[in-house]
Amino acid sequence: GIGAAAAVRVGYERGRMSHQDMYRAGLMSFLLVLLFMSICALAFILLKEELPLFYTNKEEVIAIAIPLLFVTAIFQLSDGLQ
């Protein structure tokens, strides 16, 4: 979604030979993804005890899932920024 839109905007500005607008379009897309994925990562951290309850009520599974949600939060940032 955002990556495809960024590619179109950057390509459009490149075609216009507007390097400043090309840089701005790329930077804004990067920051938008960073913001969105940070919110998602924060949701994984803040809701670490509630999210597993959507899938199971077994305590042992929930105990395993909670630390994995921290890994998921970190992955959100790296995945979004690639």
Backbone atoms as SQL, in Angstrom:
CREATE TABLE atoms (id INTEGER PRIMARY KEY, chain TEXT, resi INTEGER, resn TEXT, atom TEXT, x REAL, y REAL, z REAL);
INSERT INTO atoms VALUES
  (1, 'A', 1, 'GLY', 'N', 0.783, -1.179, 0.000),
  (2, 'A', 1, 'GLY', 'CA', 0.000, 0.000, 0.000),
  (3, 'A', 1, 'GLY', 'C', 0.842, 1.268, 0.000),
  (4, 'A', 2, 'ILE', 'N', 1.432, 1.570, 1.147),
  (5, 'A', 2, 'ILE', 'CA', 2.189, 2.822, 1.268),
  (6, 'A', 2, 'ILE', 'C', 3.439, 2.778, 0.399),
  (7, 'A', 3, 'GLY', 'N', 4.084, 1.620, 0.323),
  (8, 'A', 3, 'GLY', 'CA', 5.285, 1.483, -0.505),
  (9, 'A', 3, 'GLY', 'C', 4.991, 1.712, -1.978),
  (10, 'A', 4, 'ALA', 'N', 3.857, 1.185, -2.447),
  (11, 'A', 4, 'ALA', 'CA', 3.481, 1.385, -3.848),
  (12, 'A', 4, 'ALA', 'C', 3.161, 2.846, -4.118),
  (13, 'A', 5, 'ALA', 'N', 2.456, 3.471, -3.192),
  (14, 'A', 5, 'ALA', 'CA', 2.141, 4.892, -3.350),
  (15, 'A', 5, 'ALA', 'C', 3.419, 5.732, -3.325),
  (16, 'A', 6, 'ALA', 'N', 4.356, 5.366, -2.473),
  (17, 'A', 6, 'ALA', 'CA', 5.625, 6.088, -2.411),
  (18, 'A', 6, 'ALA', 'C', 6.394, 5.951, -3.714),
  (19, 'A', 7, 'ALA', 'N', 6.396, 4.755, -4.272),
  (20, 'A', 7, 'ALA', 'CA', 7.100, 4.541, -5.540),
  (21, 'A', 7, 'ALA', 'C', 6.503, 5.403, -6.651),
  (22, 'A', 8, 'VAL', 'N', 5.191, 5.512, -6.674),
  (23, 'A', 8, 'VAL', 'CA', 4.529, 6.334, -7.692),
  (24, 'A', 8, 'VAL', 'C', 4.884, 7.808, -7.492),
  (25, 'A', 9, 'ARG', 'N', 4.795, 8.273, -6.252),
  (26, 'A', 9, 'ARG', 'CA', 5.096, 9.687, -5.984),
  (27, 'A', 9, 'ARG', 'C', 6.548, 10.024, -6.284),
  (28, 'A', 10, 'VAL', 'N', 7.461, 9.178, -5.849),
  (29, 'A', 10, 'VAL', 'CA', 8.884, 9.436, -6.090),
  (30, 'A', 10, 'VAL', 'C', 9.163, 9.384, -7.588),
  (31, 'A', 11, 'GLY', 'N', 8.573, 8.404, -8.282),
  (32, 'A', 11, 'GLY', 'CA', 8.756, 8.300, -9.729),
  (33, 'A', 11, 'GLY', 'C', 8.203, 9.507, -10.468),
  (34, 'A', 12, 'TYR', 'N', 7.072, 9.994, -10.020),
  (35, 'A', 12, 'TYR', 'CA', 6.472, 11.176, -10.638),
  (36, 'A', 12, 'TYR', 'C', 7.389, 12.390, -10.480),
  (37, 'A', 13, 'GLU', 'N', 7.895, 12.570, -9.282),
  (38, 'A', 13, 'GLU', 'CA', 8.790, 13.707, -9.035),
  (39, 'A', 13, 'GLU', 'C', 10.113, 13.543, -9.770),
  (40, 'A', 14, 'ARG', 'N', 10.556, 12.316, -9.920),
  (41, 'A', 14, 'ARG', 'CA', 11.789, 12.043, -10.688),
  (42, 'A', 14, 'ARG', 'C', 11.580, 12.423, -12.151),
  (43, 'A', 15, 'GLY', 'N', 10.419, 12.084, -12.667),
  (44, 'A', 15, 'GLY', 'CA', 10.095, 12.451, -14.047),
  (45, 'A', 15, 'GLY', 'C', 10.025, 13.948, -14.244),
  (46, 'A', 16, 'ARG', 'N', 9.602, 14.660, -13.254),
  (47, 'A', 16, 'ARG', 'CA', 9.553, 16.122, -13.310),
  (48, 'A', 16, 'ARG', 'C', 10.912, 16.739, -13.047),
  (49, 'A', 17, 'MET', 'N', 11.908, 15.920, -12.696),
  (50, 'A', 17, 'MET', 'CA', 13.256, 16.376, -12.341),
  (51, 'A', 17, 'MET', 'C', 13.233, 17.296, -11.132),
  (52, 'A', 18, 'SER', 'N', 12.309, 17.053, -10.239),
  (53, 'A', 18, 'SER', 'CA', 12.189, 17.842, -9.021),
  (54, 'A', 18, 'SER', 'C', 12.797, 17.027, -7.881),
  (55, 'A', 19, 'HIS', 'N', 14.093, 17.152, -7.704),
  (56, 'A', 19, 'HIS', 'CA', 14.801, 16.330, -6.729),
  (57, 'A', 19, 'HIS', 'C', 14.392, 16.658, -5.300),
  (58, 'A', 20, 'GLN', 'N', 14.095, 17.897, -5.016),
  (59, 'A', 20, 'GLN', 'CA', 13.672, 18.259, -3.664),
  (60, 'A', 20, 'GLN', 'C', 12.320, 17.621, -3.345),
  (61, 'A', 21, 'ASP', 'N', 11.372, 17.670, -4.280),
  (62, 'A', 21, 'ASP', 'CA', 10.068, 17.041, -4.057),
  (63, 'A', 21, 'ASP', 'C', 10.179, 15.521, -4.037),
  (64, 'A', 22, 'MET', 'N', 11.100, 14.983, -4.815),
  (65, 'A', 22, 'MET', 'CA', 11.332, 13.538, -4.808),
  (66, 'A', 22, 'MET', 'C', 11.831, 13.107, -3.434),
  (67, 'A', 23, 'TYR', 'N', 12.784, 13.840, -2.895),
  (68, 'A', 23, 'TYR', 'CA', 13.313, 13.554, -1.563),
  (69, 'A', 23, 'TYR', 'C', 12.207, 13.680, -0.523),
  (70, 'A', 24, 'ARG', 'N', 11.405, 14.734, -0.615),
  (71, 'A', 24, 'ARG', 'CA', 10.322, 14.970, 0.338),
  (72, 'A', 24, 'ARG', 'C', 9.290, 13.848, 0.282),
  (73, 'A', 25, 'ALA', 'N', 8.943, 13.395, -0.915),
  (74, 'A', 25, 'ALA', 'CA', 7.963, 12.313, -1.053),
  (75, 'A', 25, 'ALA', 'C', 8.482, 11.022, -0.424),
  (76, 'A', 26, 'GLY', 'N', 9.732, 10.721, -0.654),
  (77, 'A', 26, 'GLY', 'CA', 10.327, 9.526, -0.063),
  (78, 'A', 26, 'GLY', 'C', 10.415, 9.612, 1.449),
  (79, 'A', 27, 'LEU', 'N', 10.825, 10.761, 1.940),
  (80, 'A', 27, 'LEU', 'CA', 10.957, 10.953, 3.383),
  (81, 'A', 27, 'LEU', 'C', 9.596, 10.884, 4.070),
  (82, 'A', 28, 'MET', 'N', 8.595, 11.523, 3.501),
  (83, 'A', 28, 'MET', 'CA', 7.262, 11.508, 4.103),
  (84, 'A', 28, 'MET', 'C', 6.683, 10.088, 4.128),
  (85, 'A', 29, 'SER', 'N', 6.923, 9.324, 3.078),
  (86, 'A', 29, 'SER', 'CA', 6.458, 7.943, 3.053),
  (87, 'A', 29, 'SER', 'C', 7.161, 7.120, 4.122),
  (88, 'A', 30, 'PHE', 'N', 8.461, 7.327, 4.263),
  (89, 'A', 30, 'PHE', 'CA', 9.236, 6.634, 5.290),
  (90, 'A', 30, 'PHE', 'C', 8.697, 6.959, 6.682),
  (91, 'A', 31, 'LEU', 'N', 8.466, 8.238, 6.945),
  (92, 'A', 31, 'LEU', 'CA', 7.974, 8.657, 8.255),
  (93, 'A', 31, 'LEU', 'C', 6.551, 8.156, 8.519),
  (94, 'A', 32, 'LEU', 'N', 5.726, 8.124, 7.482),
  (95, 'A', 32, 'LEU', 'CA', 4.362, 7.612, 7.637),
  (96, 'A', 32, 'LEU', 'C', 4.376, 6.137, 8.017),
  (97, 'A', 33, 'VAL', 'N', 5.214, 5.361, 7.353),
  (98, 'A', 33, 'VAL', 'CA', 5.331, 3.939, 7.682),
  (99, 'A', 33, 'VAL', 'C', 5.897, 3.768, 9.089),
  (100, 'A', 34, 'LEU', 'N', 6.896, 4.545, 9.431),
  (101, 'A', 34, 'LEU', 'CA', 7.482, 4.460, 10.770),
  (102, 'A', 34, 'LEU', 'C', 6.433, 4.759, 11.840),
  (103, 'A', 35, 'LEU', 'N', 5.635, 5.781, 11.634),
  (104, 'A', 35, 'LEU', 'CA', 4.589, 6.135, 12.589),
  (105, 'A', 35, 'LEU', 'C', 3.559, 5.017, 12.713),
  (106, 'A', 36, 'PHE', 'N', 3.062, 4.530, 11.582),
  (107, 'A', 36, 'PHE', 'CA', 2.028, 3.493, 11.603),
  (108, 'A', 36, 'PHE', 'C', 2.539, 2.210, 12.252),
  (109, 'A', 37, 'MET', 'N', 3.739, 1.787, 11.884),
  (110, 'A', 37, 'MET', 'CA', 4.273, 0.548, 12.437),
  (111, 'A', 37, 'MET', 'C', 4.638, 0.718, 13.909),
  (112, 'A', 38, 'SER', 'N', 5.006, 1.905, 14.321),
  (113, 'A', 38, 'SER', 'CA', 5.265, 2.151, 15.741),
  (114, 'A', 38, 'SER', 'C', 3.979, 2.028, 16.551),
  (115, 'A', 39, 'ILE', 'N', 2.888, 2.524, 16.003),
  (116, 'A', 39, 'ILE', 'CA', 1.595, 2.383, 16.673),
  (117, 'A', 39, 'ILE', 'C', 1.215, 0.909, 16.775),
  (118, 'A', 40, 'CYS', 'N', 1.429, 0.161, 15.703),
  (119, 'A', 40, 'CYS', 'CA', 1.143, -1.280, 15.732),
  (120, 'A', 40, 'CYS', 'C', 2.020, -1.993, 16.758),
  (121, 'A', 41, 'ALA', 'N', 3.298, -1.648, 16.797),
  (122, 'A', 41, 'ALA', 'CA', 4.206, -2.265, 17.760),
  (123, 'A', 41, 'ALA', 'C', 3.788, -1.929, 19.183),
  (124, 'A', 42, 'LEU', 'N', 3.397, -0.697, 19.407),
  (125, 'A', 42, 'LEU', 'CA', 2.943, -0.293, 20.729),
  (126, 'A', 42, 'LEU', 'C', 1.680, -1.057, 21.131),
  (127, 'A', 43, 'ALA', 'N', 0.793, -1.279, 20.176),
  (128, 'A', 43, 'ALA', 'CA', -0.419, -2.058, 20.458),
  (129, 'A', 43, 'ALA', 'C', -0.064, -3.486, 20.862),
  (130, 'A', 44, 'PHE', 'N', 0.902, -4.100, 20.194),
  (131, 'A', 44, 'PHE', 'CA', 1.326, -5.448, 20.578),
  (132, 'A', 44, 'PHE', 'C', 1.880, -5.469, 22.000),
  (133, 'A', 45, 'ILE', 'N', 2.617, -4.432, 22.368),
  (134, 'A', 45, 'ILE', 'CA', 3.206, -4.390, 23.707),
  (135, 'A', 45, 'ILE', 'C', 2.138, -4.111, 24.769),
  (136, 'A', 46, 'LEU', 'N', 1.285, -3.141, 24.511),
  (137, 'A', 46, 'LEU', 'CA', 0.279, -2.769, 25.506),
  (138, 'A', 46, 'LEU', 'C', -0.814, -3.822, 25.672),
  (139, 'A', 47, 'LEU', 'N', -1.111, -4.544, 24.608),
  (140, 'A', 47, 'LEU', 'CA', -2.181, -5.550, 24.643),
  (141, 'A', 47, 'LEU', 'C', -1.643, -6.973, 24.708),
  (142, 'A', 48, 'LYS', 'N', -0.428, -7.118, 25.215),
  (143, 'A', 48, 'LYS', 'CA', 0.234, -8.426, 25.203),
  (144, 'A', 48, 'LYS', 'C', -0.546, -9.498, 25.952),
  (145, 'A', 49, 'GLU', 'N', -1.295, -9.120, 26.970),
  (146, 'A', 49, 'GLU', 'CA', -2.056, -10.106, 27.733),
  (147, 'A', 49, 'GLU', 'C', -3.453, -10.339, 27.165),
  (148, 'A', 50, 'GLU', 'N', -3.980, -9.375, 26.425),
  (149, 'A', 50, 'GLU', 'CA', -5.323, -9.504, 25.869),
  (150, 'A', 50, 'GLU', 'C', -5.338, -10.194, 24.504),
  (151, 'A', 51, 'LEU', 'N', -4.337, -9.920, 23.681),
  (152, 'A', 51, 'LEU', 'CA', -4.326, -10.483, 22.324),
  (153, 'A', 51, 'LEU', 'C', -4.366, -12.013, 22.290),
  (154, 'A', 52, 'PRO', 'N', -3.603, -12.712, 23.117),
  (155, 'A', 52, 'PRO', 'CA', -3.682, -14.183, 23.066),
  (156, 'A', 52, 'PRO', 'C', -5.066, -14.722, 23.427),
  (157, 'A', 53, 'LEU', 'N', -5.841, -13.973, 24.194),
  (158, 'A', 53, 'LEU', 'CA', -7.172, -14.428, 24.582),
  (159, 'A', 53, 'LEU', 'C', -8.130, -14.522, 23.397),
  (160, 'A', 54, 'PHE', 'N', -7.813, -13.855, 22.292),
  (161, 'A', 54, 'PHE', 'CA', -8.630, -13.980, 21.085),
  (162, 'A', 54, 'PHE', 'C', -8.509, -15.377, 20.477),
  (163, 'A', 55, 'TYR', 'N', -7.426, -16.074, 20.793),
  (164, 'A', 55, 'TYR', 'CA', -7.128, -17.347, 20.164),
  (165, 'A', 55, 'TYR', 'C', -7.248, -18.540, 21.099),
  (166, 'A', 56, 'THR', 'N', -7.016, -18.315, 22.398),
  (167, 'A', 56, 'THR', 'CA', -7.046, -19.431, 23.336),
  (168, 'A', 56, 'THR', 'C', -7.281, -18.918, 24.748),
  (169, 'A', 57, 'ASN', 'N', -7.723, -19.822, 25.603),
  (170, 'A', 57, 'ASN', 'CA', -7.843, -19.483, 27.019),
  (171, 'A', 57, 'ASN', 'C', -6.936, -20.370, 27.873),
  (172, 'A', 58, 'LYS', 'N', -6.057, -21.116, 27.235),
  (173, 'A', 58, 'LYS', 'CA', -5.117, -21.982, 27.950),
  (174, 'A', 58, 'LYS', 'C', -3.971, -21.141, 28.496),
  (175, 'A', 59, 'GLU', 'N', -3.780, -21.205, 29.782),
  (176, 'A', 59, 'GLU', 'CA', -2.782, -20.382, 30.460),
  (177, 'A', 59, 'GLU', 'C', -1.359, -20.638, 29.960),
  (178, 'A', 60, 'GLU', 'N', -1.038, -21.912, 29.689),
  (179, 'A', 60, 'GLU', 'CA', 0.327, -22.219, 29.245),
  (180, 'A', 60, 'GLU', 'C', 0.618, -21.636, 27.859),
  (181, 'A', 61, 'VAL', 'N', -0.378, -21.609, 27.005),
  (182, 'A', 61, 'VAL', 'CA', -0.202, -21.015, 25.676),
  (183, 'A', 61, 'VAL', 'C', -0.068, -19.502, 25.792),
  (184, 'A', 62, 'ILE', 'N', -0.869, -18.892, 26.646),
  (185, 'A', 62, 'ILE', 'CA', -0.800, -17.447, 26.856),
  (186, 'A', 62, 'ILE', 'C', 0.558, -17.062, 27.436),
  (187, 'A', 63, 'ALA', 'N', 1.073, -17.868, 28.343),
  (188, 'A', 63, 'ALA', 'CA', 2.385, -17.593, 28.943),
  (189, 'A', 63, 'ALA', 'C', 3.501, -17.633, 27.906),
  (190, 'A', 64, 'ILE', 'N', 3.360, -18.483, 26.907),
  (191, 'A', 64, 'ILE', 'CA', 4.351, -18.541, 25.826),
  (192, 'A', 64, 'ILE', 'C', 4.164, -17.373, 24.857),
  (193, 'A', 65, 'ALA', 'N', 2.914, -16.996, 24.631),
  (194, 'A', 65, 'ALA', 'CA', 2.606, -15.961, 23.635),
  (195, 'A', 65, 'ALA', 'C', 3.052, -14.569, 24.080),
  (196, 'A', 66, 'ILE', 'N', 2.972, -14.282, 25.352),
  (197, 'A', 66, 'ILE', 'CA', 3.279, -12.919, 25.826),
  (198, 'A', 66, 'ILE', 'C', 4.699, -12.484, 25.463),
  (199, 'A', 67, 'PRO', 'N', 5.746, -13.268, 25.746),
  (200, 'A', 67, 'PRO', 'CA', 7.084, -12.813, 25.337),
  (201, 'A', 67, 'PRO', 'C', 7.254, -12.753, 23.817),
  (202, 'A', 68, 'LEU', 'N', 6.537, -13.608, 23.101),
  (203, 'A', 68, 'LEU', 'CA', 6.638, -13.585, 21.642),
  (204, 'A', 68, 'LEU', 'C', 6.035, -12.316, 21.051),
  (205, 'A', 69, 'LEU', 'N', 5.103, -11.716, 21.753),
  (206, 'A', 69, 'LEU', 'CA', 4.518, -10.475, 21.256),
  (207, 'A', 69, 'LEU', 'C', 5.521, -9.322, 21.312),
  (208, 'A', 70, 'PHE', 'N', 6.499, -9.379, 22.198),
  (209, 'A', 70, 'PHE', 'CA', 7.571, -8.379, 22.181),
  (210, 'A', 70, 'PHE', 'C', 8.417, -8.533, 20.914),
  (211, 'A', 71, 'VAL', 'N', 8.698, -9.760, 20.545),
  (212, 'A', 71, 'VAL', 'CA', 9.442, -10.018, 19.302),
  (213, 'A', 71, 'VAL', 'C', 8.626, -9.524, 18.117),
  (214, 'A', 72, 'THR', 'N', 7.332, -9.771, 18.153),
  (215, 'A', 72, 'THR', 'CA', 6.444, -9.314, 17.086),
  (216, 'A', 72, 'THR', 'C', 6.458, -7.792, 16.975),
  (217, 'A', 73, 'ALA', 'N', 6.496, -7.109, 18.098),
  (218, 'A', 73, 'ALA', 'CA', 6.524, -5.645, 18.091),
  (219, 'A', 73, 'ALA', 'C', 7.785, -5.128, 17.410),
  (220, 'A', 74, 'ILE', 'N', 8.914, -5.741, 17.712),
  (221, 'A', 74, 'ILE', 'CA', 10.179, -5.337, 17.071),
  (222, 'A', 74, 'ILE', 'C', 10.140, -5.648, 15.579),
  (223, 'A', 75, 'PHE', 'N', 9.565, -6.794, 15.242),
  (224, 'A', 75, 'PHE', 'CA', 9.460, -7.187, 13.836),
  (225, 'A', 75, 'PHE', 'C', 8.600, -6.199, 13.054),
  (226, 'A', 76, 'GLN', 'N', 7.572, -5.659, 13.680),
  (227, 'A', 76, 'GLN', 'CA', 6.702, -4.694, 12.995),
  (228, 'A', 76, 'GLN', 'C', 7.508, -3.531, 12.428),
  (229, 'A', 77, 'LEU', 'N', 8.421, -3.017, 13.230),
  (230, 'A', 77, 'LEU', 'CA', 9.211, -1.873, 12.785),
  (231, 'A', 77, 'LEU', 'C', 10.130, -2.256, 11.628),
  (232, 'A', 78, 'SER', 'N', 10.847, -3.356, 11.782),
  (233, 'A', 78, 'SER', 'CA', 11.793, -3.737, 10.720),
  (234, 'A', 78, 'SER', 'C', 11.060, -4.143, 9.451),
  (235, 'A', 79, 'ASP', 'N', 9.939, -4.793, 9.584),
  (236, 'A', 79, 'ASP', 'CA', 9.188, -5.214, 8.401),
  (237, 'A', 79, 'ASP', 'C', 8.609, -4.017, 7.653),
  (238, 'A', 80, 'GLY', 'N', 8.081, -3.077, 8.388),
  (239, 'A', 80, 'GLY', 'CA', 7.490, -1.907, 7.749),
  (240, 'A', 80, 'GLY', 'C', 8.507, -1.030, 7.040),
  (241, 'A', 81, 'LEU', 'N', 9.690, -0.953, 7.583),
  (242, 'A', 81, 'LEU', 'CA', 10.691, -0.054, 7.007),
  (243, 'A', 81, 'LEU', 'C', 11.487, -0.658, 5.878),
  (244, 'A', 82, 'GLN', 'N', 11.295, -1.930, 5.607),
  (245, 'A', 82, 'GLN', 'CA', 12.052, -2.530, 4.496),
  (246, 'A', 82, 'GLN', 'C', 11.502, -2.076, 3.215);
